[in-house]
Coordinates of C-alpha atoms and ligand atoms in Angstrom, one line a residue:
X198 CA 125.2 -67.6 -36.1
X199 CA 123.2 -70.8 -37.0
X200 CA 124.3 -74.0 -35.2
X201 CA 122.3 -76.2 -37.5
X202 CA 124.0 -78.9 -39.4
X203 CA 123.0 -81.5 -41.9
X204 CA 124.6 -84.7 -42.6
X205 CA 126.2 -84.7 -39.1
X206 CA 125.8 -88.6 -38.6
X207 CA 127.8 -89.2 -41.8
X208 CA 130.7 -87.1 -40.3
X209 CA 133.7 -89.3 -39.0
X210 CA 134.1 -89.1 -35.3
X211 CA 137.0 -86.7 -35.8
X212 CA 134.8 -84.5 -38.0
X213 CA 132.1 -84.5 -35.3
X214 CA 134.5 -83.3 -32.6
X215 CA 136.0 -80.7 -34.9
X216 CA 132.4 -79.4 -35.6
X217 CA 131.8 -79.3 -31.9
X218 CA 135.1 -77.6 -31.2
X219 CA 134.5 -74.9 -33.7
X220 CA 131.0 -74.1 -32.7
X221 CA 130.8 -74.7 -28.9
X222 CA 134.1 -74.9 -27.1
X223 CA 135.8 -71.7 -25.7
X224 CA 139.2 -73.4 -25.4
X225 CA 139.1 -75.8 -28.5
X226 CA 142.1 -77.8 -27.6
X227 CA 140.9 -78.3 -24.0
X228 CA 137.5 -79.4 -25.2
X229 CA 139.0 -81.8 -27.8
X230 CA 141.3 -83.2 -25.1
X231 CA 138.6 -83.8 -22.8
X232 CA 136.6 -85.7 -25.1
X233 CA 139.5 -87.8 -26.0
X234 CA 140.9 -88.3 -22.6
X235 CA 137.8 -90.5 -22.1
X236 CA 138.3 -92.8 -25.2
X237 CA 139.5 -96.1 -24.3
X238 CA 143.0 -97.0 -25.4
X239 CA 141.9 -100.6 -26.2
X240 CA 140.5 -99.8 -29.8
X241 CA 138.3 -102.7 -29.9
X242 CA 136.7 -102.0 -26.8
X243 CA 136.1 -98.3 -27.8
X244 CA 134.6 -99.5 -31.0
X245 CA 132.2 -101.6 -29.3
X246 CA 131.1 -98.6 -27.1
X247 CA 130.9 -96.3 -30.1
X248 CA 128.6 -98.7 -31.8
X249 CA 126.1 -98.9 -28.9
X250 CA 124.4 -95.6 -29.8
X251 CA 124.8 -93.1 -32.7
X252 CA 127.0 -90.2 -33.1
X253 CA 129.2 -91.3 -30.3
X254 CA 132.1 -88.8 -29.8
X255 CA 133.3 -90.1 -26.3
X256 CA 132.3 -92.0 -23.2
X257 CA 130.7 -90.7 -20.1
X258 CA 132.1 -92.3 -16.9
X259 CA 129.9 -93.2 -13.8
X260 CA 131.6 -94.7 -10.9
X261 CA 131.1 -98.4 -10.5
X262 CA 131.1 -99.2 -6.8
X263 CA 130.7 -102.5 -5.0
X264 CA 128.4 -103.1 -1.9
X265 CA 129.3 -106.5 -0.4
X266 CA 127.7 -108.5 2.4
X267 CA 124.1 -108.8 1.2
X268 CA 122.3 -112.0 2.3
X269 CA 119.3 -112.6 0.2
X270 CA 117.3 -115.7 0.6
X271 CA 120.1 -117.2 2.6
X272 CA 122.7 -116.7 -0.2
X273 CA 125.6 -114.1 -0.2
X274 CA 125.7 -111.5 -2.7
X275 CA 128.2 -108.9 -3.6
X276 CA 126.4 -106.2 -5.5
X277 CA 127.8 -103.9 -8.3
X278 CA 126.3 -100.3 -8.5
X279 CA 126.8 -97.8 -11.1
X280 CA 125.9 -94.5 -9.8
X281 CA 127.5 -90.8 -9.5
X282 CA 125.9 -89.9 -6.1
X283 CA 128.2 -90.2 -2.9
X284 CA 127.1 -92.2 0.2
X285 CA 124.7 -94.4 -1.9
X286 CA 127.1 -97.4 -2.1
X287 CA 128.3 -96.7 1.5
X288 CA 124.7 -96.9 2.7
X289 CA 123.9 -100.1 0.8
X290 CA 127.0 -101.9 2.3
X291 CA 126.3 -100.7 5.8
X292 CA 122.6 -101.9 5.5
X293 CA 123.5 -105.2 4.0
X294 CA 125.8 -105.9 6.8
X295 CA 123.2 -104.7 9.4
X296 CA 120.5 -107.2 8.2
X297 CA 123.0 -109.9 7.5
X298 CA 123.0 -110.5 11.2
X299 CA 119.3 -110.3 11.2
X300 CA 118.3 -113.0 9.0
X301 CA 119.1 -111.2 5.6
X302 CA 116.4 -110.1 3.0
X303 CA 113.9 -112.2 1.7
X304 CA 112.4 -111.9 -1.9
X305 CA 109.5 -113.2 -3.6
X306 CA 108.5 -112.9 -7.4
X307 CA 104.8 -112.2 -7.3
X308 CA 104.3 -112.2 -11.1
X309 CA 106.4 -111.9 -14.4
X310 CA 103.8 -110.8 -17.1
X311 CA 104.6 -108.1 -19.5
X312 CA 102.3 -106.0 -21.7
X313 CA 102.2 -104.8 -25.3
X314 CA 99.3 -103.0 -26.9
X315 CA 98.1 -102.4 -30.6
X316 CA 96.4 -99.2 -30.4
X317 CA 93.9 -98.4 -33.1
X318 CA 90.7 -96.5 -34.2
X319 CA 87.7 -97.9 -35.1
X320 CA 84.6 -95.9 -36.1
X321 CA 81.8 -98.6 -36.5
X322 CA 79.7 -101.3 -34.8
X323 CA 81.2 -102.7 -31.8
X324 CA 79.7 -106.1 -32.1
X325 CA 81.2 -106.6 -35.7
X326 CA 84.5 -105.7 -34.2
X327 CA 84.2 -108.2 -31.3
X328 CA 82.9 -110.9 -33.7
X329 CA 85.9 -110.3 -36.1
X330 CA 88.4 -110.2 -33.0
X331 CA 87.0 -113.5 -31.7
X332 CA 87.1 -115.3 -35.0
X333 CA 90.8 -114.0 -35.8
X334 CA 92.2 -114.4 -32.5
X335 CA 93.8 -117.9 -33.0
X336 CA 95.2 -116.7 -36.4
X337 CA 96.9 -113.7 -34.7
X338 CA 98.6 -116.3 -32.4
X339 CA 99.6 -118.2 -35.2
X340 CA 101.1 -115.3 -37.3
X341 CA 103.7 -114.8 -34.6
X342 CA 104.6 -118.5 -34.4
X343 CA 107.8 -118.0 -36.1
X344 CA 108.8 -115.2 -33.9
X345 CA 107.8 -116.9 -30.7
X346 CA 109.1 -120.3 -31.4
X347 CA 112.4 -119.9 -29.4
X348 CA 110.7 -118.0 -26.7
X349 CA 108.2 -120.7 -26.4
X350 CA 110.9 -123.4 -26.1
X351 CA 112.2 -121.4 -23.0
X352 CA 108.6 -121.5 -21.6
X353 CA 107.5 -117.9 -22.6
X354 CA 105.7 -116.4 -25.4
X355 CA 102.4 -114.7 -25.8
X356 CA 100.0 -115.3 -22.8
X357 CA 96.8 -113.8 -23.9
X358 CA 95.1 -111.3 -26.3
X359 CA 92.2 -109.3 -25.6
X360 CA 90.1 -106.7 -27.3
X361 CA 89.7 -103.6 -25.2
X362 CA 87.1 -100.9 -25.7
X363 CA 88.5 -97.5 -24.7
X364 CA 86.0 -95.2 -26.3
X365 CA 85.1 -93.8 -22.9
X366 CA 88.6 -92.4 -22.6
X367 CA 88.8 -91.4 -26.4
X368 CA 86.6 -91.4 -29.1
X369 CA 87.0 -94.5 -31.5
X370 CA 89.9 -95.7 -29.4
X371 CA 90.4 -99.5 -29.2
X372 CA 93.2 -101.8 -28.2
X373 CA 94.6 -105.1 -28.4
X374 CA 96.0 -105.7 -25.1
X375 CA 98.5 -108.6 -25.3
X376 CA 100.3 -110.2 -22.2
X377 CA 103.6 -111.8 -22.6
X378 CA 105.9 -114.0 -20.6
X379 CA 109.6 -113.2 -21.7
X380 CA 111.6 -115.4 -19.2
X381 CA 115.2 -114.2 -18.8
X382 CA 115.0 -111.3 -21.4
X383 CA 113.5 -108.1 -20.8
X384 CA 111.8 -108.7 -24.1
X385 CA 111.1 -105.2 -25.5
X386 CA 112.2 -106.2 -29.0
X387 CA 110.4 -109.4 -28.9
X388 CA 107.1 -107.9 -27.7
X389 CA 107.3 -105.1 -30.1
X390 CA 107.8 -107.5 -33.2
X391 CA 105.2 -109.6 -31.9
X392 CA 102.8 -106.6 -31.7
X393 CA 103.7 -105.3 -35.3
X394 CA 103.0 -108.7 -36.8
X395 CA 99.8 -109.0 -34.9
X396 CA 98.9 -105.4 -36.0
X397 CA 99.5 -106.2 -39.7
X398 CA 97.5 -109.4 -39.6
X399 CA 94.7 -107.9 -37.6
X400 CA 94.4 -105.0 -40.2
X401 CA 95.0 -106.8 -43.4
X402 CA 92.8 -109.6 -42.9
X403 CA 89.7 -107.4 -42.0
X404 CA 87.0 -105.9 -44.0
X405 CA 86.4 -103.4 -41.2
X406 CA 87.8 -100.0 -41.2
X407 CA 90.4 -100.4 -38.7
X408 CA 93.1 -97.7 -38.4
X409 CA 96.2 -98.9 -36.5
X410 CA 97.8 -96.1 -34.8
X411 CA 100.8 -97.8 -33.0
X412 CA 101.9 -101.0 -31.6
X413 CA 104.3 -100.8 -28.6
X414 CA 105.1 -102.6 -25.2
X415 CA 104.1 -100.8 -22.3
X416 CA 106.8 -100.0 -19.5
X417 CA 103.9 -100.2 -17.0
X418 CA 104.1 -103.7 -15.6
X419 CA 102.2 -103.9 -12.5
X420 CA 102.1 -107.7 -13.0
X421 CA 105.7 -108.0 -13.3
X422 CA 106.1 -107.6 -9.6
X423 CA 108.6 -108.6 -6.9
X424 CA 108.4 -108.2 -3.1
X425 CA 111.6 -107.6 -0.8
X426 CA 111.5 -107.7 2.9
X427 CA 113.3 -107.6 6.1
X428 CA 112.2 -108.5 9.7
X429 CA 113.5 -108.5 13.2
X430 CA 112.6 -108.0 16.8
X431 CA 112.2 -104.2 17.7
X432 CA 114.8 -104.2 20.2
X433 CA 117.4 -105.4 17.5
X434 CA 116.8 -102.4 15.3
X435 CA 118.6 -99.6 17.5
X436 CA 121.1 -99.6 20.2
X437 CA 118.8 -97.4 22.3
X438 CA 115.3 -96.4 22.5
X439 CA 114.4 -98.9 19.9
X440 CA 110.6 -98.6 20.1
X441 CA 110.7 -94.9 20.1
X442 CA 112.9 -94.8 17.0
X443 CA 111.1 -97.9 15.3
X444 CA 107.8 -95.8 15.6
X445 CA 109.4 -92.8 14.2
X446 CA 110.6 -94.9 11.3
X447 CA 107.1 -95.9 10.6
X448 CA 105.9 -92.5 10.9
X449 CA 108.2 -91.5 8.3
X450 CA 106.7 -93.9 6.1
X451 CA 103.2 -92.9 7.0
X452 CA 104.2 -89.3 5.9
X453 CA 105.5 -90.8 2.6
X454 CA 102.1 -92.4 2.0
X455 CA 100.1 -89.2 3.0
X456 CA 102.2 -86.6 1.2
X457 CA 103.2 -86.9 -2.5
X458 CA 105.9 -84.2 -2.2
X459 CA 107.7 -86.5 0.6
X460 CA 106.7 -89.7 -1.3
X461 CA 108.6 -88.6 -4.4
X462 CA 112.0 -87.9 -2.4
X463 CA 111.3 -91.2 -0.4
X464 CA 111.1 -93.1 -3.6
X465 CA 114.0 -91.3 -5.2
X466 CA 116.0 -92.7 -2.3
X467 CA 114.5 -96.2 -3.3
X468 CA 115.6 -95.7 -7.0
X469 CA 119.2 -94.7 -5.8
X470 CA 119.7 -98.4 -5.2
X471 CA 117.4 -99.6 -8.0
X472 CA 118.8 -97.6 -10.8
X473 CA 122.4 -98.3 -9.8
X474 CA 122.1 -102.1 -10.1
X475 CA 119.9 -101.8 -13.2
X476 CA 122.4 -99.7 -14.8
X477 CA 125.4 -102.0 -13.7
X478 CA 123.8 -104.9 -15.2
X479 CA 123.0 -103.3 -18.6
X480 CA 119.3 -103.0 -18.0
X481 CA 117.0 -100.1 -19.1
X482 CA 116.8 -97.9 -16.0
X483 CA 114.4 -95.3 -17.8
X484 CA 111.9 -98.1 -18.4
X485 CA 112.2 -99.1 -14.8
X486 CA 112.0 -95.6 -13.7
X487 CA 108.8 -94.9 -15.6
X488 CA 107.0 -98.2 -14.6
X489 CA 107.9 -97.7 -11.0
X490 CA 106.5 -94.3 -10.6
X491 CA 103.3 -95.2 -12.3
X492 CA 103.0 -98.0 -10.0
X493 CA 103.4 -95.6 -7.2
X494 CA 100.4 -93.8 -8.4
X495 CA 98.2 -96.6 -8.9
X496 CA 95.7 -95.8 -6.2
X497 CA 95.2 -92.4 -7.6
X498 CA 97.7 -90.6 -5.6
X499 CA 101.6 -90.8 -5.7
X500 CA 102.7 -92.9 -2.6
X501 CA 105.6 -94.7 -0.9
X502 CA 106.7 -97.9 -2.7
X503 CA 107.7 -99.3 0.6
X504 CA 105.8 -100.1 3.8
X505 CA 106.6 -100.8 7.4
X506 CA 104.8 -102.3 10.5
X507 CA 105.4 -103.4 14.1
X508 CA 103.4 -106.2 15.3
X509 CA 104.0 -108.4 18.4
X510 CA 107.4 -106.7 18.9
X511 CA 108.4 -107.5 15.5
X512 CA 109.4 -104.8 13.0
X513 CA 108.6 -105.6 9.3
X514 CA 109.7 -103.5 6.4
X515 CA 109.0 -104.4 2.5
X516 CA 108.7 -103.0 -0.8
X517 CA 106.9 -104.3 -3.8
X518 CA 107.9 -103.0 -7.1
X519 CA 107.4 -103.6 -10.7
X520 CA 110.8 -104.6 -12.6
X521 CA 111.0 -105.7 -16.1
X522 CA 114.5 -106.8 -16.2
X523 CA 116.6 -109.3 -18.4
X524 CA 119.8 -111.3 -17.9
X525 CA 120.2 -112.1 -21.5
X526 CA 119.7 -110.0 -24.7
X527 CA 120.1 -106.2 -24.8
X528 CA 123.3 -105.0 -23.5
X529 CA 123.6 -107.6 -20.7
X530 CA 126.1 -109.6 -22.3
X531 CA 127.5 -107.1 -24.8
X532 CA 128.8 -104.6 -22.5
X533 CA 131.9 -106.2 -20.8
X534 CA 131.1 -104.6 -17.4
X535 CA 127.4 -105.5 -17.4
X536 CA 128.3 -109.1 -18.3
X537 CA 130.8 -109.0 -15.3
X538 CA 128.1 -107.6 -12.9
X539 CA 125.9 -110.5 -13.8
X540 CA 128.8 -112.9 -13.2
X541 CA 129.5 -111.1 -9.8
X542 CA 125.9 -111.6 -9.0
X543 CA 126.4 -115.6 -9.7
X544 CA 124.7 -115.3 -13.1
X545 CA 121.1 -114.8 -11.8
X546 CA 117.9 -115.5 -13.8
X547 CA 115.8 -112.4 -14.6
X548 CA 113.8 -113.5 -11.6
X549 CA 116.6 -113.6 -9.2
X550 CA 117.7 -110.2 -10.7
X551 CA 114.4 -108.8 -9.9
X552 CA 114.8 -109.8 -6.3
X553 CA 118.4 -108.5 -5.9
X554 CA 117.4 -105.2 -7.5
X555 CA 114.4 -104.7 -5.2
X556 CA 116.6 -105.6 -2.0
X557 CA 119.1 -102.8 -2.9
X558 CA 116.3 -100.4 -3.2
X559 CA 114.8 -101.4 0.0
X560 CA 118.4 -101.3 1.7
X561 CA 118.7 -97.7 0.4
X562 CA 115.2 -96.8 1.7
X563 CA 116.0 -98.2 5.1
X564 CA 119.5 -96.3 5.1
X565 CA 117.6 -93.1 4.4
X566 CA 114.8 -93.3 6.8
X567 CA 117.3 -94.5 9.6
X568 CA 119.4 -91.5 9.1
X569 CA 116.5 -89.0 8.6
X570 CA 114.7 -90.1 11.7
X571 CA 117.8 -90.4 13.9
X572 CA 120.9 -88.0 13.2
X573 CA 119.5 -86.4 10.1
X574 CA 120.9 -87.1 6.5
X575 CA 123.5 -84.3 6.5
X576 CA 125.8 -85.8 9.0
X577 CA 126.7 -88.9 6.9
X578 CA 126.9 -86.7 3.7
X579 CA 129.1 -84.1 5.5
X580 CA 131.5 -86.9 6.8
X581 CA 131.9 -87.9 3.2
X582 CA 132.5 -84.3 2.2
X583 CA 134.9 -83.7 4.9
X584 CA 136.8 -86.9 3.8
X585 CA 137.1 -85.5 0.5
X586 CA 138.2 -82.0 1.7
X587 CA 140.8 -83.5 3.9
X588 CA 142.1 -85.8 0.9
X589 CA 142.9 -82.5 -1.0
X590 CA 145.0 -81.1 1.9
X591 CA 146.9 -84.1 3.2
X592 CA 147.3 -87.9 3.1
X593 CA 149.4 -88.1 6.5
X594 CA 147.5 -90.4 8.6
X595 CA 148.0 -88.5 11.8
X596 CA 146.8 -85.3 10.2
X597 CA 143.8 -87.0 8.7
X598 CA 142.9 -88.3 12.1
X599 CA 143.3 -84.8 14.0
X600 CA 141.1 -83.0 11.3
X601 CA 138.4 -85.8 11.4
X602 CA 138.4 -85.6 15.1
X603 CA 138.4 -81.8 15.2
X604 CA 135.4 -81.7 12.9
X605 CA 133.4 -84.5 14.5
X606 CA 130.6 -82.1 15.9
X607 CA 131.5 -79.0 13.9
X608 CA 130.2 -77.3 10.7
X609 CA 132.2 -78.2 7.6
X610 CA 133.4 -76.0 4.9
X611 CA 136.4 -76.2 2.6
X612 CA 137.8 -72.9 4.0
X613 CA 137.2 -74.0 7.7
X614 CA 138.9 -77.2 7.3
X615 CA 141.7 -75.4 5.4
X616 CA 142.1 -72.9 8.1
X617 CA 142.5 -75.6 10.9
X618 CA 144.9 -77.5 8.6
X619 CA 147.0 -74.3 8.3
X620 CA 147.0 -73.6 12.1
X621 CA 147.8 -77.2 12.8
X622 CA 150.8 -77.1 10.6
X623 CA 152.1 -73.9 11.9
Ligands
MEV112 C1 119.2 -88.7 -1.6 O1 119.7 -89.0 -2.8 C2 117.9 -89.6 -1.2 C3 117.2 -89.2 0.0 O2 116.7 -87.9 -0.2 C4 116.1 -90.2 0.1 C5 115.1 -89.8 1.3 O3 114.9 -88.6 1.8 O4 114.3 -90.8 1.7 C6 118.2 -89.3 1.3

């Protein structure tokens, strides 16, 4: 039977749910109840969420956790993280505490330039195109004056416009490569509106045969770059055999630089932290993901985003990452939790937020590499898993302590823990 439908967007929410239930849910009532259980009882709040996207039928919760004790550039931060994966927030919190007694994290915003492009085809004399572009360039800026007025007041706007010949990559392909400063906003709408205005003016004023293909921002922002770093004496890094483990840590990094399979997982660990804060602050994590991974491949090979070295007994560990973030616009102030996240972060500027996000990525990477090169990753995960199994069996403090102790160095499975629990009880 066909599951095609027309006019779905015109259905009311109830009608949409009915249609879903009749077509897809084995137990209709249960399916409908599950969707409705996630509705917010505050009707206004639910309406707000319904209207963020289209065809909304429910909300999809992701845990919102807190990692306290970060010290960044000498200032204390408590960081909100929206993520479904266990251990990530715990790791961030542990690492935050660890580095808080070793000078904390330092961040530097290297650059904040964003990019947009008007892609077009031109099958003619390149000189004519160059002459036309050079003559029209001031007018292209003028055409956007109304749109850029407020941004210019805040110190942003269009920085430059270049005509780029891309015909070596694709026949007849040229572009206007435009750079922007968007201050505290991520700037996607601003950039796209500017680009479409520029494209119209560029085409309509010309006698040349220019065919505009599209105008859109680029999520590859290698010049919107932030650095996060930590440093300490090698001896302060581990309780025992510090030099041995510090070298092992650096070897793990070298492997991520040498081997793309490892680099992807290594960077995934970094993104555990980055995405969680990006999401909690109402920013666009897909844009960040796409841009970050392109950056990790900038040398023609996918590599680690982080680096480490030991020099004169000092261990340094750092990360440089492109991040296009906003603290105004988009969902940042519209989504009540995103707004609250920014409040928790002491209402940072976009630049400060770039630093905070990069720090959490670095912290996550530190936690992962430290675990991987010492105890292995599973022991921490399994401890969490053990906690969850025990929670289902008992909340009695003595019993919990007994089970935790019993399974300290033993393999963990639900049936194993349940068996020991039964034996203990009898
Ligand atoms: C798991 O979500 C992330 C790690 O795999 C990262 C890493 O291997 O570096 C632990």
